[in-house]
Backbone as a chain_set.jsonl record, in Angstrom:
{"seq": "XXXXXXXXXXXXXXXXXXXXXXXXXXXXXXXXXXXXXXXXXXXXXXXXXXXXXXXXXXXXXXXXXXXXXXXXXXXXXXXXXXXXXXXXXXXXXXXXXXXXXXXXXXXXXXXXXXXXXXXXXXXXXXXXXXXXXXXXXXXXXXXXXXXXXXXXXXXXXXXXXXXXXXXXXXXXXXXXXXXXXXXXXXXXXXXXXXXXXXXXX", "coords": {"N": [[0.858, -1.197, 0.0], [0.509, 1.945, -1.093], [2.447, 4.808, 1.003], [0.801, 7.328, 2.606], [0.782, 10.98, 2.112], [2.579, 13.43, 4.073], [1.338, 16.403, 3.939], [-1.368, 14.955, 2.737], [-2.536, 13.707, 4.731], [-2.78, 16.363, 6.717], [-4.758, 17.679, 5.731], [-6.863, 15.752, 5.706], [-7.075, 15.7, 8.005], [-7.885, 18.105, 9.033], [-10.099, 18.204, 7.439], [-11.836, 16.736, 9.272], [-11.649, 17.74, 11.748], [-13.122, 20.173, 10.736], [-15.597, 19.566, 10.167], [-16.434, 18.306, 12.724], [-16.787, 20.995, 13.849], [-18.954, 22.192, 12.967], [-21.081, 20.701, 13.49], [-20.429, 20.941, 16.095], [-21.44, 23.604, 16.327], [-23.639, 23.571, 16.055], [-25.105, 21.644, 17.316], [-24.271, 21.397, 19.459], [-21.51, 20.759, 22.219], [-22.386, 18.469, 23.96], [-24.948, 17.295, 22.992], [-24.014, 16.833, 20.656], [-22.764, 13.838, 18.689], [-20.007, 11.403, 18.107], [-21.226, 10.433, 15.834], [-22.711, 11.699, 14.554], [-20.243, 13.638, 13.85], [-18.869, 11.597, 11.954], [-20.7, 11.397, 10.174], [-21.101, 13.794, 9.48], [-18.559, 14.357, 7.982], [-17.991, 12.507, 5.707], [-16.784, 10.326, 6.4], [-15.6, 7.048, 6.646], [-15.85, 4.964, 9.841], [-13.913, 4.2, 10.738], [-11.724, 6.042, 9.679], [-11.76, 8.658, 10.857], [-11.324, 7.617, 13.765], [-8.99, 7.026, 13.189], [-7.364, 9.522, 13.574], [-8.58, 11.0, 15.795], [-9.368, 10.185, 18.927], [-12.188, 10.634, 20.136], [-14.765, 12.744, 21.071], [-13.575, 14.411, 22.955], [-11.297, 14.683, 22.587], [-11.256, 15.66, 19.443], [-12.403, 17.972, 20.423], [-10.339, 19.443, 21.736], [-8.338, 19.662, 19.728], [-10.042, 21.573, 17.824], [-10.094, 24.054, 19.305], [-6.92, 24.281, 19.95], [-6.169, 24.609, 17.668], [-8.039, 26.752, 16.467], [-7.195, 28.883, 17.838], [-4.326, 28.88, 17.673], [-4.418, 29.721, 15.164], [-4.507, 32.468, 15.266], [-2.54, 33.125, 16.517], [-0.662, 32.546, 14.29], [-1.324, 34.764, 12.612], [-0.016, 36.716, 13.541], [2.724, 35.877, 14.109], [3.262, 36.178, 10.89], [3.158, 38.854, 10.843], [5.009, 40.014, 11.441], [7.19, 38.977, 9.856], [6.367, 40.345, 7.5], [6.79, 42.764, 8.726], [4.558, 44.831, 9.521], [3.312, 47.362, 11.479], [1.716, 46.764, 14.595], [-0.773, 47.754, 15.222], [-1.735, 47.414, 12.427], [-1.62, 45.088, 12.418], [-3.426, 44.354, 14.455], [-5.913, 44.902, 13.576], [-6.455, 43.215, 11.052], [-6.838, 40.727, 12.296], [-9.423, 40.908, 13.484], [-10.352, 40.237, 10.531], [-9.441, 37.333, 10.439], [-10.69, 36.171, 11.911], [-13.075, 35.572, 10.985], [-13.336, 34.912, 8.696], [-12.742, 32.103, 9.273], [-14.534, 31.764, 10.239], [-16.843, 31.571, 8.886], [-16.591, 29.082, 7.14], [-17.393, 27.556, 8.997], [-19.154, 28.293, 11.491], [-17.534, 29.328, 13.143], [-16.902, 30.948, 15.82], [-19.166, 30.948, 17.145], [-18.826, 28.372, 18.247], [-15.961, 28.686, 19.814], [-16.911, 29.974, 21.574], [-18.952, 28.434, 23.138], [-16.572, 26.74, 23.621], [-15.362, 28.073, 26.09], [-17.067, 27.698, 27.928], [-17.117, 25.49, 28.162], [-14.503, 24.307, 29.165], [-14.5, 25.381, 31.805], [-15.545, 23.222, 32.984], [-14.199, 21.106, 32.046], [-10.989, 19.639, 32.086], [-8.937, 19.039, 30.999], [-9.426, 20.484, 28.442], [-9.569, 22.781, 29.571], [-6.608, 23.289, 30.127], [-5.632, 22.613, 27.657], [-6.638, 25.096, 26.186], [-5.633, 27.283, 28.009], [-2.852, 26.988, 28.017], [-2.584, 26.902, 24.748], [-3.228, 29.545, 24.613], [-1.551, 31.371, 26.006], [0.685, 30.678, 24.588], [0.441, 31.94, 22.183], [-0.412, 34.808, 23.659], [2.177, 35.104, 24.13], [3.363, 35.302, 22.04], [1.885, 37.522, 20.934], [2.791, 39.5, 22.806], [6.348, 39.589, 22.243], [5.981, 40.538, 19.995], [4.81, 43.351, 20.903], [6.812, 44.226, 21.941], [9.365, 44.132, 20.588], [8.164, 46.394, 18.576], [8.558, 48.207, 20.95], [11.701, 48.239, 20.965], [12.134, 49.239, 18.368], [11.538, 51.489, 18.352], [9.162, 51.91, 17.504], [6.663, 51.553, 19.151], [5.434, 53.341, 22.2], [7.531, 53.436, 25.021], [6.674, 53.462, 27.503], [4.842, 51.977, 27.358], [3.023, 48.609, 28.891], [3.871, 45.462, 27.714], [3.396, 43.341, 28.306], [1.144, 43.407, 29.766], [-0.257, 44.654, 27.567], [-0.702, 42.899, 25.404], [-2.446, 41.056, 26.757], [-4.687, 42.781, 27.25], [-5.38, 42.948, 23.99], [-5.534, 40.533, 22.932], [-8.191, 40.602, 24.754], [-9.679, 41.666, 23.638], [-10.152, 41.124, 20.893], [-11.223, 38.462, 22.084], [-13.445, 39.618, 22.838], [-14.569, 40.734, 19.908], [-14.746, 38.162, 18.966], [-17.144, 36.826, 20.887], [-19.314, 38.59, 20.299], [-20.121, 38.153, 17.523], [-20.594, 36.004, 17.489], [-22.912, 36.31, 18.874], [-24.355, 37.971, 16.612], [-24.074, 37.655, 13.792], [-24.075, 38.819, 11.701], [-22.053, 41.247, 12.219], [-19.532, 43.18, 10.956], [-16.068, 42.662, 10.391], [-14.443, 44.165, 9.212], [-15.108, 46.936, 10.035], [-15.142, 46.326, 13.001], [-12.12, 46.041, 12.598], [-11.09, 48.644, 11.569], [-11.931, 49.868, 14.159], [-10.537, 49.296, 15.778], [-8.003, 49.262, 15.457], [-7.981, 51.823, 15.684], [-7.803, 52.699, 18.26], [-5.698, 51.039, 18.741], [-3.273, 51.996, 18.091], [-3.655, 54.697, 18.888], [-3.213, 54.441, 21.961], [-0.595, 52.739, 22.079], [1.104, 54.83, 20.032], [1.654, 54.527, 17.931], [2.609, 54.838, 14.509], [0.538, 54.854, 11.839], [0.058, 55.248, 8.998]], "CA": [[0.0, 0.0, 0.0], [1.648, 3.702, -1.329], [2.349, 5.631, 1.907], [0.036, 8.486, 2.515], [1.667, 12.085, 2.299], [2.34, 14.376, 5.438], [-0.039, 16.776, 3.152], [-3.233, 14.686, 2.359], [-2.955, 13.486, 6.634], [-2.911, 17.134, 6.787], [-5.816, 17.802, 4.694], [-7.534, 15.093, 5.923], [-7.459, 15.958, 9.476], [-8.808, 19.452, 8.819], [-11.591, 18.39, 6.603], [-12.732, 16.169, 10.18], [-11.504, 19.189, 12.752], [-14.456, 21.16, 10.185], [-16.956, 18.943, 9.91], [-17.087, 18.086, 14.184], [-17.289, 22.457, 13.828], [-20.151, 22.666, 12.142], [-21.838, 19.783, 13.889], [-20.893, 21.384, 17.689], [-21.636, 25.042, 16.817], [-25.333, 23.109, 15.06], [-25.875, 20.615, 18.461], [-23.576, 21.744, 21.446], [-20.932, 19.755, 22.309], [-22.821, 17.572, 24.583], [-25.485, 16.638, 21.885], [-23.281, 16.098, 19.157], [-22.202, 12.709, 18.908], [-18.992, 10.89, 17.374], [-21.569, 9.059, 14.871], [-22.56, 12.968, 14.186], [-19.065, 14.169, 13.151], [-18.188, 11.029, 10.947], [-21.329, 11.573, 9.013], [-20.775, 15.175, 8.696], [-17.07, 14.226, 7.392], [-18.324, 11.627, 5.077], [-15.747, 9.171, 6.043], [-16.102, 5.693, 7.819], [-15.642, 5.632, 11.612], [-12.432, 4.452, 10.855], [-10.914, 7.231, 9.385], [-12.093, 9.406, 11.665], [-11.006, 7.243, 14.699], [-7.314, 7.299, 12.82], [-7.036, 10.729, 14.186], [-8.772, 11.18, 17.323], [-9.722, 8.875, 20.176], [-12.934, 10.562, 20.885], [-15.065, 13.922, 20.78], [-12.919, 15.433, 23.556], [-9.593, 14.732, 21.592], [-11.163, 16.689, 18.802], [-12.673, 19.411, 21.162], [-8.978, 20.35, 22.116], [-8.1, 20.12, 18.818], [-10.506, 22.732, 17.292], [-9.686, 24.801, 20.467], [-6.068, 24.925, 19.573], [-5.973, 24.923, 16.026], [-8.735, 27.84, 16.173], [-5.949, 30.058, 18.931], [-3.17, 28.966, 16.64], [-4.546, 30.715, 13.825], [-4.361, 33.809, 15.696], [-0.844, 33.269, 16.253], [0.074, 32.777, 12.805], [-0.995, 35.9, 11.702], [0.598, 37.648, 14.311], [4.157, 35.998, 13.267], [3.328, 36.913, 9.79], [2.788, 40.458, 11.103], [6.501, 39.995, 11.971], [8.112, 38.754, 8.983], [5.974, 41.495, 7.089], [7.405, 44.571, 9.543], [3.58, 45.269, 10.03], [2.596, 48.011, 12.677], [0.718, 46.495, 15.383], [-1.886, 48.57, 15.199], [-2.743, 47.318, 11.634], [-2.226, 43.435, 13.244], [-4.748, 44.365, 15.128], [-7.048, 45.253, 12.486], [-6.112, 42.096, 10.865], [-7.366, 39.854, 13.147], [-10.906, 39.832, 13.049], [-10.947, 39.637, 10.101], [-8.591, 36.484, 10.301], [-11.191, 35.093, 12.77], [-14.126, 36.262, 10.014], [-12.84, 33.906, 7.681], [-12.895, 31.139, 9.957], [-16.218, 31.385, 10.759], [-17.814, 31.335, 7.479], [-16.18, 27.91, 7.015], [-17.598, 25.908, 10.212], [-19.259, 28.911, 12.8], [-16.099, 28.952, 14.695], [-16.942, 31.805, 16.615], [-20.133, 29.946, 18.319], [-17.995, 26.903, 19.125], [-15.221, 29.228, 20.737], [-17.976, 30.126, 22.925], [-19.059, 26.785, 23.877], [-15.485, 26.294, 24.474], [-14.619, 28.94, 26.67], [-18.037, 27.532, 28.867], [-16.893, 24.059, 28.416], [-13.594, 24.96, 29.676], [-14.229, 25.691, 33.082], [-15.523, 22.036, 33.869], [-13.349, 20.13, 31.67], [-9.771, 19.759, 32.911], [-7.843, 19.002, 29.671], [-9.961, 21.51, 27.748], [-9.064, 24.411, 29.661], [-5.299, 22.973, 30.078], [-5.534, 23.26, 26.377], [-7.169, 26.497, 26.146], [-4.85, 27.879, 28.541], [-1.19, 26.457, 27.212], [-2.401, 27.849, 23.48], [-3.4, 31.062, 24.895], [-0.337, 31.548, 26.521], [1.596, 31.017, 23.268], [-0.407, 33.343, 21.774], [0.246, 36.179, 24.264], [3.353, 35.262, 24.511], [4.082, 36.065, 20.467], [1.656, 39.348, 21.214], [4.17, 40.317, 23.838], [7.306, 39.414, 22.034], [5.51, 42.096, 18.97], [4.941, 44.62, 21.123], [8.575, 44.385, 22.302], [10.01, 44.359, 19.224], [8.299, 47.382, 18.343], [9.634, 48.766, 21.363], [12.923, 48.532, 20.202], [12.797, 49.843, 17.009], [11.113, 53.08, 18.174], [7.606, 51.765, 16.746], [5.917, 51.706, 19.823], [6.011, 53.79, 23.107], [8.648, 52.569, 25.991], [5.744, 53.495, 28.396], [3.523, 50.02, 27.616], [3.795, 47.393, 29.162], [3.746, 44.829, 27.211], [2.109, 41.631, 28.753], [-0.371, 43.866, 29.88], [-1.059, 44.579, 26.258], [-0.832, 41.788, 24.744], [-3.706, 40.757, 27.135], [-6.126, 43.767, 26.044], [-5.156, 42.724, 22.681], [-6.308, 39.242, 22.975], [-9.223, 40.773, 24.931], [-10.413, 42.895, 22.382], [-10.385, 39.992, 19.623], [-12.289, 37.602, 22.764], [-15.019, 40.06, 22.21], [-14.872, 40.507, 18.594], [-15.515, 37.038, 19.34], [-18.48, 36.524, 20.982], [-20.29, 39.624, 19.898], [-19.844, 37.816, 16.438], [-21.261, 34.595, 17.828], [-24.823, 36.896, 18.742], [-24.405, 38.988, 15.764], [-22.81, 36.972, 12.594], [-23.887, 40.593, 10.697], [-21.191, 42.182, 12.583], [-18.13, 43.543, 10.59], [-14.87, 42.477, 10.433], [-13.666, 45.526, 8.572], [-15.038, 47.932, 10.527], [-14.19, 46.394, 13.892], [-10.443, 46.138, 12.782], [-10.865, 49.934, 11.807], [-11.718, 50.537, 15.422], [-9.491, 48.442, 16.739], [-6.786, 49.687, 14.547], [-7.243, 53.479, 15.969], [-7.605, 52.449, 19.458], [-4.576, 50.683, 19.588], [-2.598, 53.391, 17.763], [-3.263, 55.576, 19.824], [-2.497, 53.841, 22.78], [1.03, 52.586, 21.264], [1.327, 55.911, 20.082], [1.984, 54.185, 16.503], [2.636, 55.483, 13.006], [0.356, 53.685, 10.922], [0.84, 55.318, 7.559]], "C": [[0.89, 1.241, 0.0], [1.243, 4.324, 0.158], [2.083, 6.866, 1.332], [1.638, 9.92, 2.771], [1.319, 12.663, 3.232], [0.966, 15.457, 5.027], [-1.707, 16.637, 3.231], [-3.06, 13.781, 4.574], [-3.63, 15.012, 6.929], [-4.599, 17.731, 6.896], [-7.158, 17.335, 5.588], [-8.223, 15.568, 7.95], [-8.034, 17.299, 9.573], [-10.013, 19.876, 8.608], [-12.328, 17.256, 8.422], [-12.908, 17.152, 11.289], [-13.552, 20.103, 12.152], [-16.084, 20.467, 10.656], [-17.375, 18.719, 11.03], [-17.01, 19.581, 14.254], [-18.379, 22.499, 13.894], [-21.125, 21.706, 13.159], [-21.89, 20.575, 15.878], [-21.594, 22.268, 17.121], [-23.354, 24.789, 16.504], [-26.131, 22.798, 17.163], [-25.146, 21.309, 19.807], [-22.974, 21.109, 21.316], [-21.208, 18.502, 23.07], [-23.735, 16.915, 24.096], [-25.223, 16.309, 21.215], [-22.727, 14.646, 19.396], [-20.93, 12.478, 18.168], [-19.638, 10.711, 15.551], [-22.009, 11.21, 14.132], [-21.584, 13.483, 13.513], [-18.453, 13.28, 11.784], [-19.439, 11.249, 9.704], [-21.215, 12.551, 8.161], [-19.771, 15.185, 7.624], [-17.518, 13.342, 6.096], [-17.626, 10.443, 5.096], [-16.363, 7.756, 7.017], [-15.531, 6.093, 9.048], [-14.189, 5.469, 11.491], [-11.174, 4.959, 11.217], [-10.614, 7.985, 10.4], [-11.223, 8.821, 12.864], [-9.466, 6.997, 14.28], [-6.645, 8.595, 13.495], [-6.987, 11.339, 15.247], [-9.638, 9.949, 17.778], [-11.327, 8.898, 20.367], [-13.416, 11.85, 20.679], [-14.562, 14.777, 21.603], [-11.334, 15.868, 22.87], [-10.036, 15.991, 20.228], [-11.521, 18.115, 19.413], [-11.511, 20.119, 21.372], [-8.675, 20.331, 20.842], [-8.252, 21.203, 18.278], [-10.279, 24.121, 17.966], [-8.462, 25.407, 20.194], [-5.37, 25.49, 18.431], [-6.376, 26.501, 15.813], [-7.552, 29.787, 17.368], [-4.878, 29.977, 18.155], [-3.396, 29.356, 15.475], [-4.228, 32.414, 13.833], [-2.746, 34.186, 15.77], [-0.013, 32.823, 14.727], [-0.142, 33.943, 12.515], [0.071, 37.18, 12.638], [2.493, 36.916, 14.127], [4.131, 36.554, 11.917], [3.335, 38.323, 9.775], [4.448, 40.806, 11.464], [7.676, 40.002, 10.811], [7.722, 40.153, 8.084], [6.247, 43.131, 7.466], [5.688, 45.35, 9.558], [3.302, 45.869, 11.365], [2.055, 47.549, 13.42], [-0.898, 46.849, 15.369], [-2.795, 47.891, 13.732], [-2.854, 45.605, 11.522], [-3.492, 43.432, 13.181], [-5.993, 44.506, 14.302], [-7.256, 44.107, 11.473], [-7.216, 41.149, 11.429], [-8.526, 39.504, 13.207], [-11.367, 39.806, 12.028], [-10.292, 38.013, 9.572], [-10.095, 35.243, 10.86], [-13.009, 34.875, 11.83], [-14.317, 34.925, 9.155], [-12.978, 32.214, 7.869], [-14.24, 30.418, 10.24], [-17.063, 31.229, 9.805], [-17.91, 29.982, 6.939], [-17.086, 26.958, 7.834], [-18.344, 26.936, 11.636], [-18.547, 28.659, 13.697], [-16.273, 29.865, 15.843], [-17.995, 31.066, 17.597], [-19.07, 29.033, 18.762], [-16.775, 27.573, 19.692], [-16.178, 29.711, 21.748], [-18.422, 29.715, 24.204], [-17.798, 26.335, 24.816], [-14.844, 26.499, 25.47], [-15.804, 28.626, 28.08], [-17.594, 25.893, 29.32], [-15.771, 24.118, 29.496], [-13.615, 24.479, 30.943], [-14.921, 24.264, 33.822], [-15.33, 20.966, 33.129], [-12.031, 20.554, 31.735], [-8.841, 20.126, 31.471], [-8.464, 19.74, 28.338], [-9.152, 22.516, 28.412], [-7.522, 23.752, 29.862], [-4.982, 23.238, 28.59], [-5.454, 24.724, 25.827], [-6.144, 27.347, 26.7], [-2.963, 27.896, 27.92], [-1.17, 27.195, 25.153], [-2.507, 28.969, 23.908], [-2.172, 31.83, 25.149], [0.789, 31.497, 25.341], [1.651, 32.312, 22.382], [-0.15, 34.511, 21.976], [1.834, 36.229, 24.187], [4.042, 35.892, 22.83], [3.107, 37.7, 20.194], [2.785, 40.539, 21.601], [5.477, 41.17, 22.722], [6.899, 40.744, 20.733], [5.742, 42.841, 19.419], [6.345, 44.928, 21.693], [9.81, 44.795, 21.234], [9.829, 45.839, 18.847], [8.842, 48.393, 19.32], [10.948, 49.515, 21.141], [13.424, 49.058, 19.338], [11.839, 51.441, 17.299], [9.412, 52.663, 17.929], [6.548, 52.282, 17.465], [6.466, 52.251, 21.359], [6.373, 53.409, 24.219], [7.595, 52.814, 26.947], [4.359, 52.454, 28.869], [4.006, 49.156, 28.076], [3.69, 45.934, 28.586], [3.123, 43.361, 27.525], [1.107, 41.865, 29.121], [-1.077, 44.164, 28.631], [-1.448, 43.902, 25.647], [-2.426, 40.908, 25.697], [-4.983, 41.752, 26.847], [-5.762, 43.429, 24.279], [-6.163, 41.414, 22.586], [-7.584, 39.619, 23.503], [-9.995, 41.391, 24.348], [-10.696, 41.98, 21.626], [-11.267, 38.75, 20.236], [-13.446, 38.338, 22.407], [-15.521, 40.776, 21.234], [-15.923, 39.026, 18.695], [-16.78, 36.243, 19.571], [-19.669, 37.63, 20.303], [-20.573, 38.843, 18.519], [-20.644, 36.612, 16.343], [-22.693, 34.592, 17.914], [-24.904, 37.407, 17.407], [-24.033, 38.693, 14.318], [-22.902, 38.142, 11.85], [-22.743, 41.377, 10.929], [-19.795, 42.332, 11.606], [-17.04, 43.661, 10.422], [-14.268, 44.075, 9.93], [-13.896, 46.254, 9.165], [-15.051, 47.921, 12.177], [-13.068, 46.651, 14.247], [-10.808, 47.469, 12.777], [-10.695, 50.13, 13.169], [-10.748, 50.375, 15.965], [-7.784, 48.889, 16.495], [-6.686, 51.091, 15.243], [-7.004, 52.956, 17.403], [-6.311, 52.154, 20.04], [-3.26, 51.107, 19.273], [-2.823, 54.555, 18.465], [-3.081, 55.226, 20.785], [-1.048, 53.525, 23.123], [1.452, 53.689, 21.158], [2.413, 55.689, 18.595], [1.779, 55.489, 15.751], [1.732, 54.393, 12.121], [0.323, 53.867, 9.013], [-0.185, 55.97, 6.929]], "O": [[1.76, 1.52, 0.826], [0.073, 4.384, 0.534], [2.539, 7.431, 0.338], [2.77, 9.872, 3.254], [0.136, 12.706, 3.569], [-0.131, 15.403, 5.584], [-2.672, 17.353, 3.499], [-4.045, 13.517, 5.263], [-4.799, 15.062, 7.312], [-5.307, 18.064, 7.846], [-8.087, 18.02, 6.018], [-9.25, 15.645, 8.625], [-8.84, 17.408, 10.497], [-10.729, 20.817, 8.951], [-13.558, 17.226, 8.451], [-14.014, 17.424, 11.756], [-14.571, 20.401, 12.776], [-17.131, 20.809, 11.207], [-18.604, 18.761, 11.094], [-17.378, 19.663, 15.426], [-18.929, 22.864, 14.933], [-22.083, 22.346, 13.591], [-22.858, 20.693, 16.629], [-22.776, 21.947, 17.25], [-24.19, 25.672, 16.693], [-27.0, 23.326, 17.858], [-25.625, 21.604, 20.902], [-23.223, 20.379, 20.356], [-20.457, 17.535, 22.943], [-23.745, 15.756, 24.513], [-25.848, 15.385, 20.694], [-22.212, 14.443, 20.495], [-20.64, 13.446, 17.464], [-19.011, 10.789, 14.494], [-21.34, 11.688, 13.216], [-21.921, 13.892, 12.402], [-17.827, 13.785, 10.852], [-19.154, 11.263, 8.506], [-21.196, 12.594, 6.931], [-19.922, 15.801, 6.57], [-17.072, 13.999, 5.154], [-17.677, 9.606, 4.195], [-17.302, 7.65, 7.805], [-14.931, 7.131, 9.327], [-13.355, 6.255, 11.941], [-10.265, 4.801, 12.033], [-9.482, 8.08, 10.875], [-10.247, 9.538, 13.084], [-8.714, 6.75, 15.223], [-5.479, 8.593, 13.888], [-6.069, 11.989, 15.746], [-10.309, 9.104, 17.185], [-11.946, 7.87, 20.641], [-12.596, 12.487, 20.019], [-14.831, 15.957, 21.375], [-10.637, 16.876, 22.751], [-9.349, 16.993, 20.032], [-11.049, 19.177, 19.007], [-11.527, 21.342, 21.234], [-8.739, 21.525, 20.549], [-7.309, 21.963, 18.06], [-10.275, 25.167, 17.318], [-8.394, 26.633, 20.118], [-4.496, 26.336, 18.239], [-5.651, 27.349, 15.292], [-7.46, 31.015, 17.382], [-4.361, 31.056, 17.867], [-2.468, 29.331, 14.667], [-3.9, 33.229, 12.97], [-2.05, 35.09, 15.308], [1.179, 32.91, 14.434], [0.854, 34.5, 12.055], [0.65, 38.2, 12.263], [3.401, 37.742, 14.034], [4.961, 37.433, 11.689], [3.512, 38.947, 8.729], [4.848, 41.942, 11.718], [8.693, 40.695, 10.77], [8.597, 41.005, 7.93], [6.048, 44.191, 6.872], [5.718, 46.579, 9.613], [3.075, 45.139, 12.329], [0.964, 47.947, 13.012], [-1.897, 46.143, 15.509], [-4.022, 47.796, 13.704], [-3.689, 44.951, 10.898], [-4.352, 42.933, 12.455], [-7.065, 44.052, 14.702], [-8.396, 44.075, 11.01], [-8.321, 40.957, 10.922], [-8.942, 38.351, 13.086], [-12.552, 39.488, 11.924], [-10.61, 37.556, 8.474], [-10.405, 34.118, 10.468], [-13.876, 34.076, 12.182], [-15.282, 34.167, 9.061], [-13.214, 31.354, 7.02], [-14.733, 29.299, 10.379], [-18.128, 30.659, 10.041], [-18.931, 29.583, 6.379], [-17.45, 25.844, 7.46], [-18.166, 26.481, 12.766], [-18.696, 28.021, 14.739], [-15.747, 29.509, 16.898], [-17.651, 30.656, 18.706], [-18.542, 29.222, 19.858], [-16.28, 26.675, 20.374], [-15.8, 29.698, 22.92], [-18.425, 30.07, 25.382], [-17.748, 25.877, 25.957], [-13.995, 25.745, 25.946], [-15.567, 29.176, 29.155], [-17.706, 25.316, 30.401], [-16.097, 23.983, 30.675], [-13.01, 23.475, 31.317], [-14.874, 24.153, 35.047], [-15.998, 19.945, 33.292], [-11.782, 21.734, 31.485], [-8.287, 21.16, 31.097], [-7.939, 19.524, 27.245], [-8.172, 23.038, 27.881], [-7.302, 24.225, 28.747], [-4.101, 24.052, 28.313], [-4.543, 25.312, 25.244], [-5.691, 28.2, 25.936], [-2.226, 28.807, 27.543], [-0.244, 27.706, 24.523], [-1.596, 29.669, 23.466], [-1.865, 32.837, 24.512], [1.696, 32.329, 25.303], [2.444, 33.198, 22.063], [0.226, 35.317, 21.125], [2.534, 37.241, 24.189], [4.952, 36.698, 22.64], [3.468, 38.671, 19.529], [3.29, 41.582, 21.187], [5.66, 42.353, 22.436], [7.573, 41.772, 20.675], [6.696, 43.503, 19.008], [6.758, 46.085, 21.783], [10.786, 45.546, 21.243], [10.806, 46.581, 18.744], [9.491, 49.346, 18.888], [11.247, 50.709, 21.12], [14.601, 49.387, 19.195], [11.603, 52.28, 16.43], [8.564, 53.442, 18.364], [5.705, 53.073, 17.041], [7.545, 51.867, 21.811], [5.429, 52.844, 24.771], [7.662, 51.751, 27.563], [3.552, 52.239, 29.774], [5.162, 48.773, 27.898], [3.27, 45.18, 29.463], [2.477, 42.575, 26.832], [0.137, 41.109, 29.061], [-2.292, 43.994, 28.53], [-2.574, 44.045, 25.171], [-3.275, 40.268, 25.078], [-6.04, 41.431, 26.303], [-6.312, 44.22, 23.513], [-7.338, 41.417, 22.216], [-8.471, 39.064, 22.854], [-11.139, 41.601, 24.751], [-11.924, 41.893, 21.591], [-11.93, 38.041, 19.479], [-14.362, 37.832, 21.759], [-16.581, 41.395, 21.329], [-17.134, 38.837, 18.581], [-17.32, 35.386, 18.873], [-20.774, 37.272, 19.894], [-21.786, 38.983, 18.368], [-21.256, 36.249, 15.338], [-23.512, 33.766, 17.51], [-26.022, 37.089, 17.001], [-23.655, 39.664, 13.662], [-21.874, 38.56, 11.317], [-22.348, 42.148, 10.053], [-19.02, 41.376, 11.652], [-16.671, 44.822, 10.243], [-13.673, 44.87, 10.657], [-12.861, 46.906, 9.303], [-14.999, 48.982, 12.799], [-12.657, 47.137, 15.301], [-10.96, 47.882, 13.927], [-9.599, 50.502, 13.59], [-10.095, 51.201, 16.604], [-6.777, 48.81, 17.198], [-5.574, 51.586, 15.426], [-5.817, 52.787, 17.681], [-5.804, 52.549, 21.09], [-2.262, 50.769, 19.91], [-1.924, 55.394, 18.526], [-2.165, 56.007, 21.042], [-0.433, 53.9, 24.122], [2.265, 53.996, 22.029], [3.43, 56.298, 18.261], [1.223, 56.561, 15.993], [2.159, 53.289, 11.784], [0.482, 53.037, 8.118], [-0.083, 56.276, 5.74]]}, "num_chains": 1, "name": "protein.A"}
């Protein structure tokens, strides 16, 4: 049998991550079933059970996948020499994009309720988050340094209103799916230029 490529595993595990999405943000995570997600996926239980153990294995999954998206764009905001300020503006609509796919924003919701009485959920939740801030930080430090941003922030404290600003992009988004990516970032974009005490161009 031809060994599978790192790629189509890739692939594959994405298109099941989506499909148990769509199925929590539909049922809850406590209604949805396993037999729920493999139908959604179209694959045999198999497949599915090739990947994860169980609907909590994918719950942390979608959990950290959906926080590690945030931190990609915020390294790309790095390699790019992007302002902070227009990160920030970035972002929801990073998380915009997401949600059109699989209502990710409802099921970060769920997750952030689930969380607090499942152990290895919020251990999840918490350990990506923390990455997260921690490549916020390491931004606003950077700009520090180069003059960008003013020596008077403190930077882990920002990086947490940062992330808290994009938590309630978040849910507002979750009541509201009408709401605006573009003209949240705007706000979000002056707010945190002037704060910084950025140049944004």
């Amino acid at each position: 049998m031809p060994r599978v490529s790192d790629a189509y595993l890739a692939q594959r595990r994405a298109h099941i991550l989506s499909a148990a999405a769509v199925c929590f943000a539909r049922e809850g995570f406590h209604r949805a079933s396993m037999r729920d997600v493999i139908e959604e996926a179209g694959l045999s239980p198999g497949a599915v059970y090739r990947y994860f153990r169980g609907k909590d294995d994918i719950i942390v999954a979608i959990a950290r996948d959906t926080i590690g998206a945030v931190g990609d764009v915020v390294r790309a905001s790095v390699s790019d020499r992007k302002p902070l300020a227009l990160l920030a503006q970035d972002l929801p609509a990073a998380i915009e994009e997401m949600d059109r796919a699989d209502s990710r924003t409802r099921l970060a919701v769920q997750a952030w309720a689930e969380a607090l009485r499942a152990p290895a959920l919020g251990d999840a939740l918490r350990e990506a988050m923390h990455d997260v801030l921690d490549q916020v930080r390491a931004r606003v430090e950077l700009g520090q340094a180069e003059g960008e941003i003013t020596a008077r922030v403190d930077p882990a404290a920002m990086s947490r209103v940062l992330i808290g600003v994009l938590q309630g992009y978040i849910l507002q988004r979750a009541w509201d799916p009408d709401l605006s990516a573009a003209d949240y970032g705007r706000a979000v974009r002056d707010l945190v230029a002037g704060a910084l005490g950025e140049q944004t161009g």
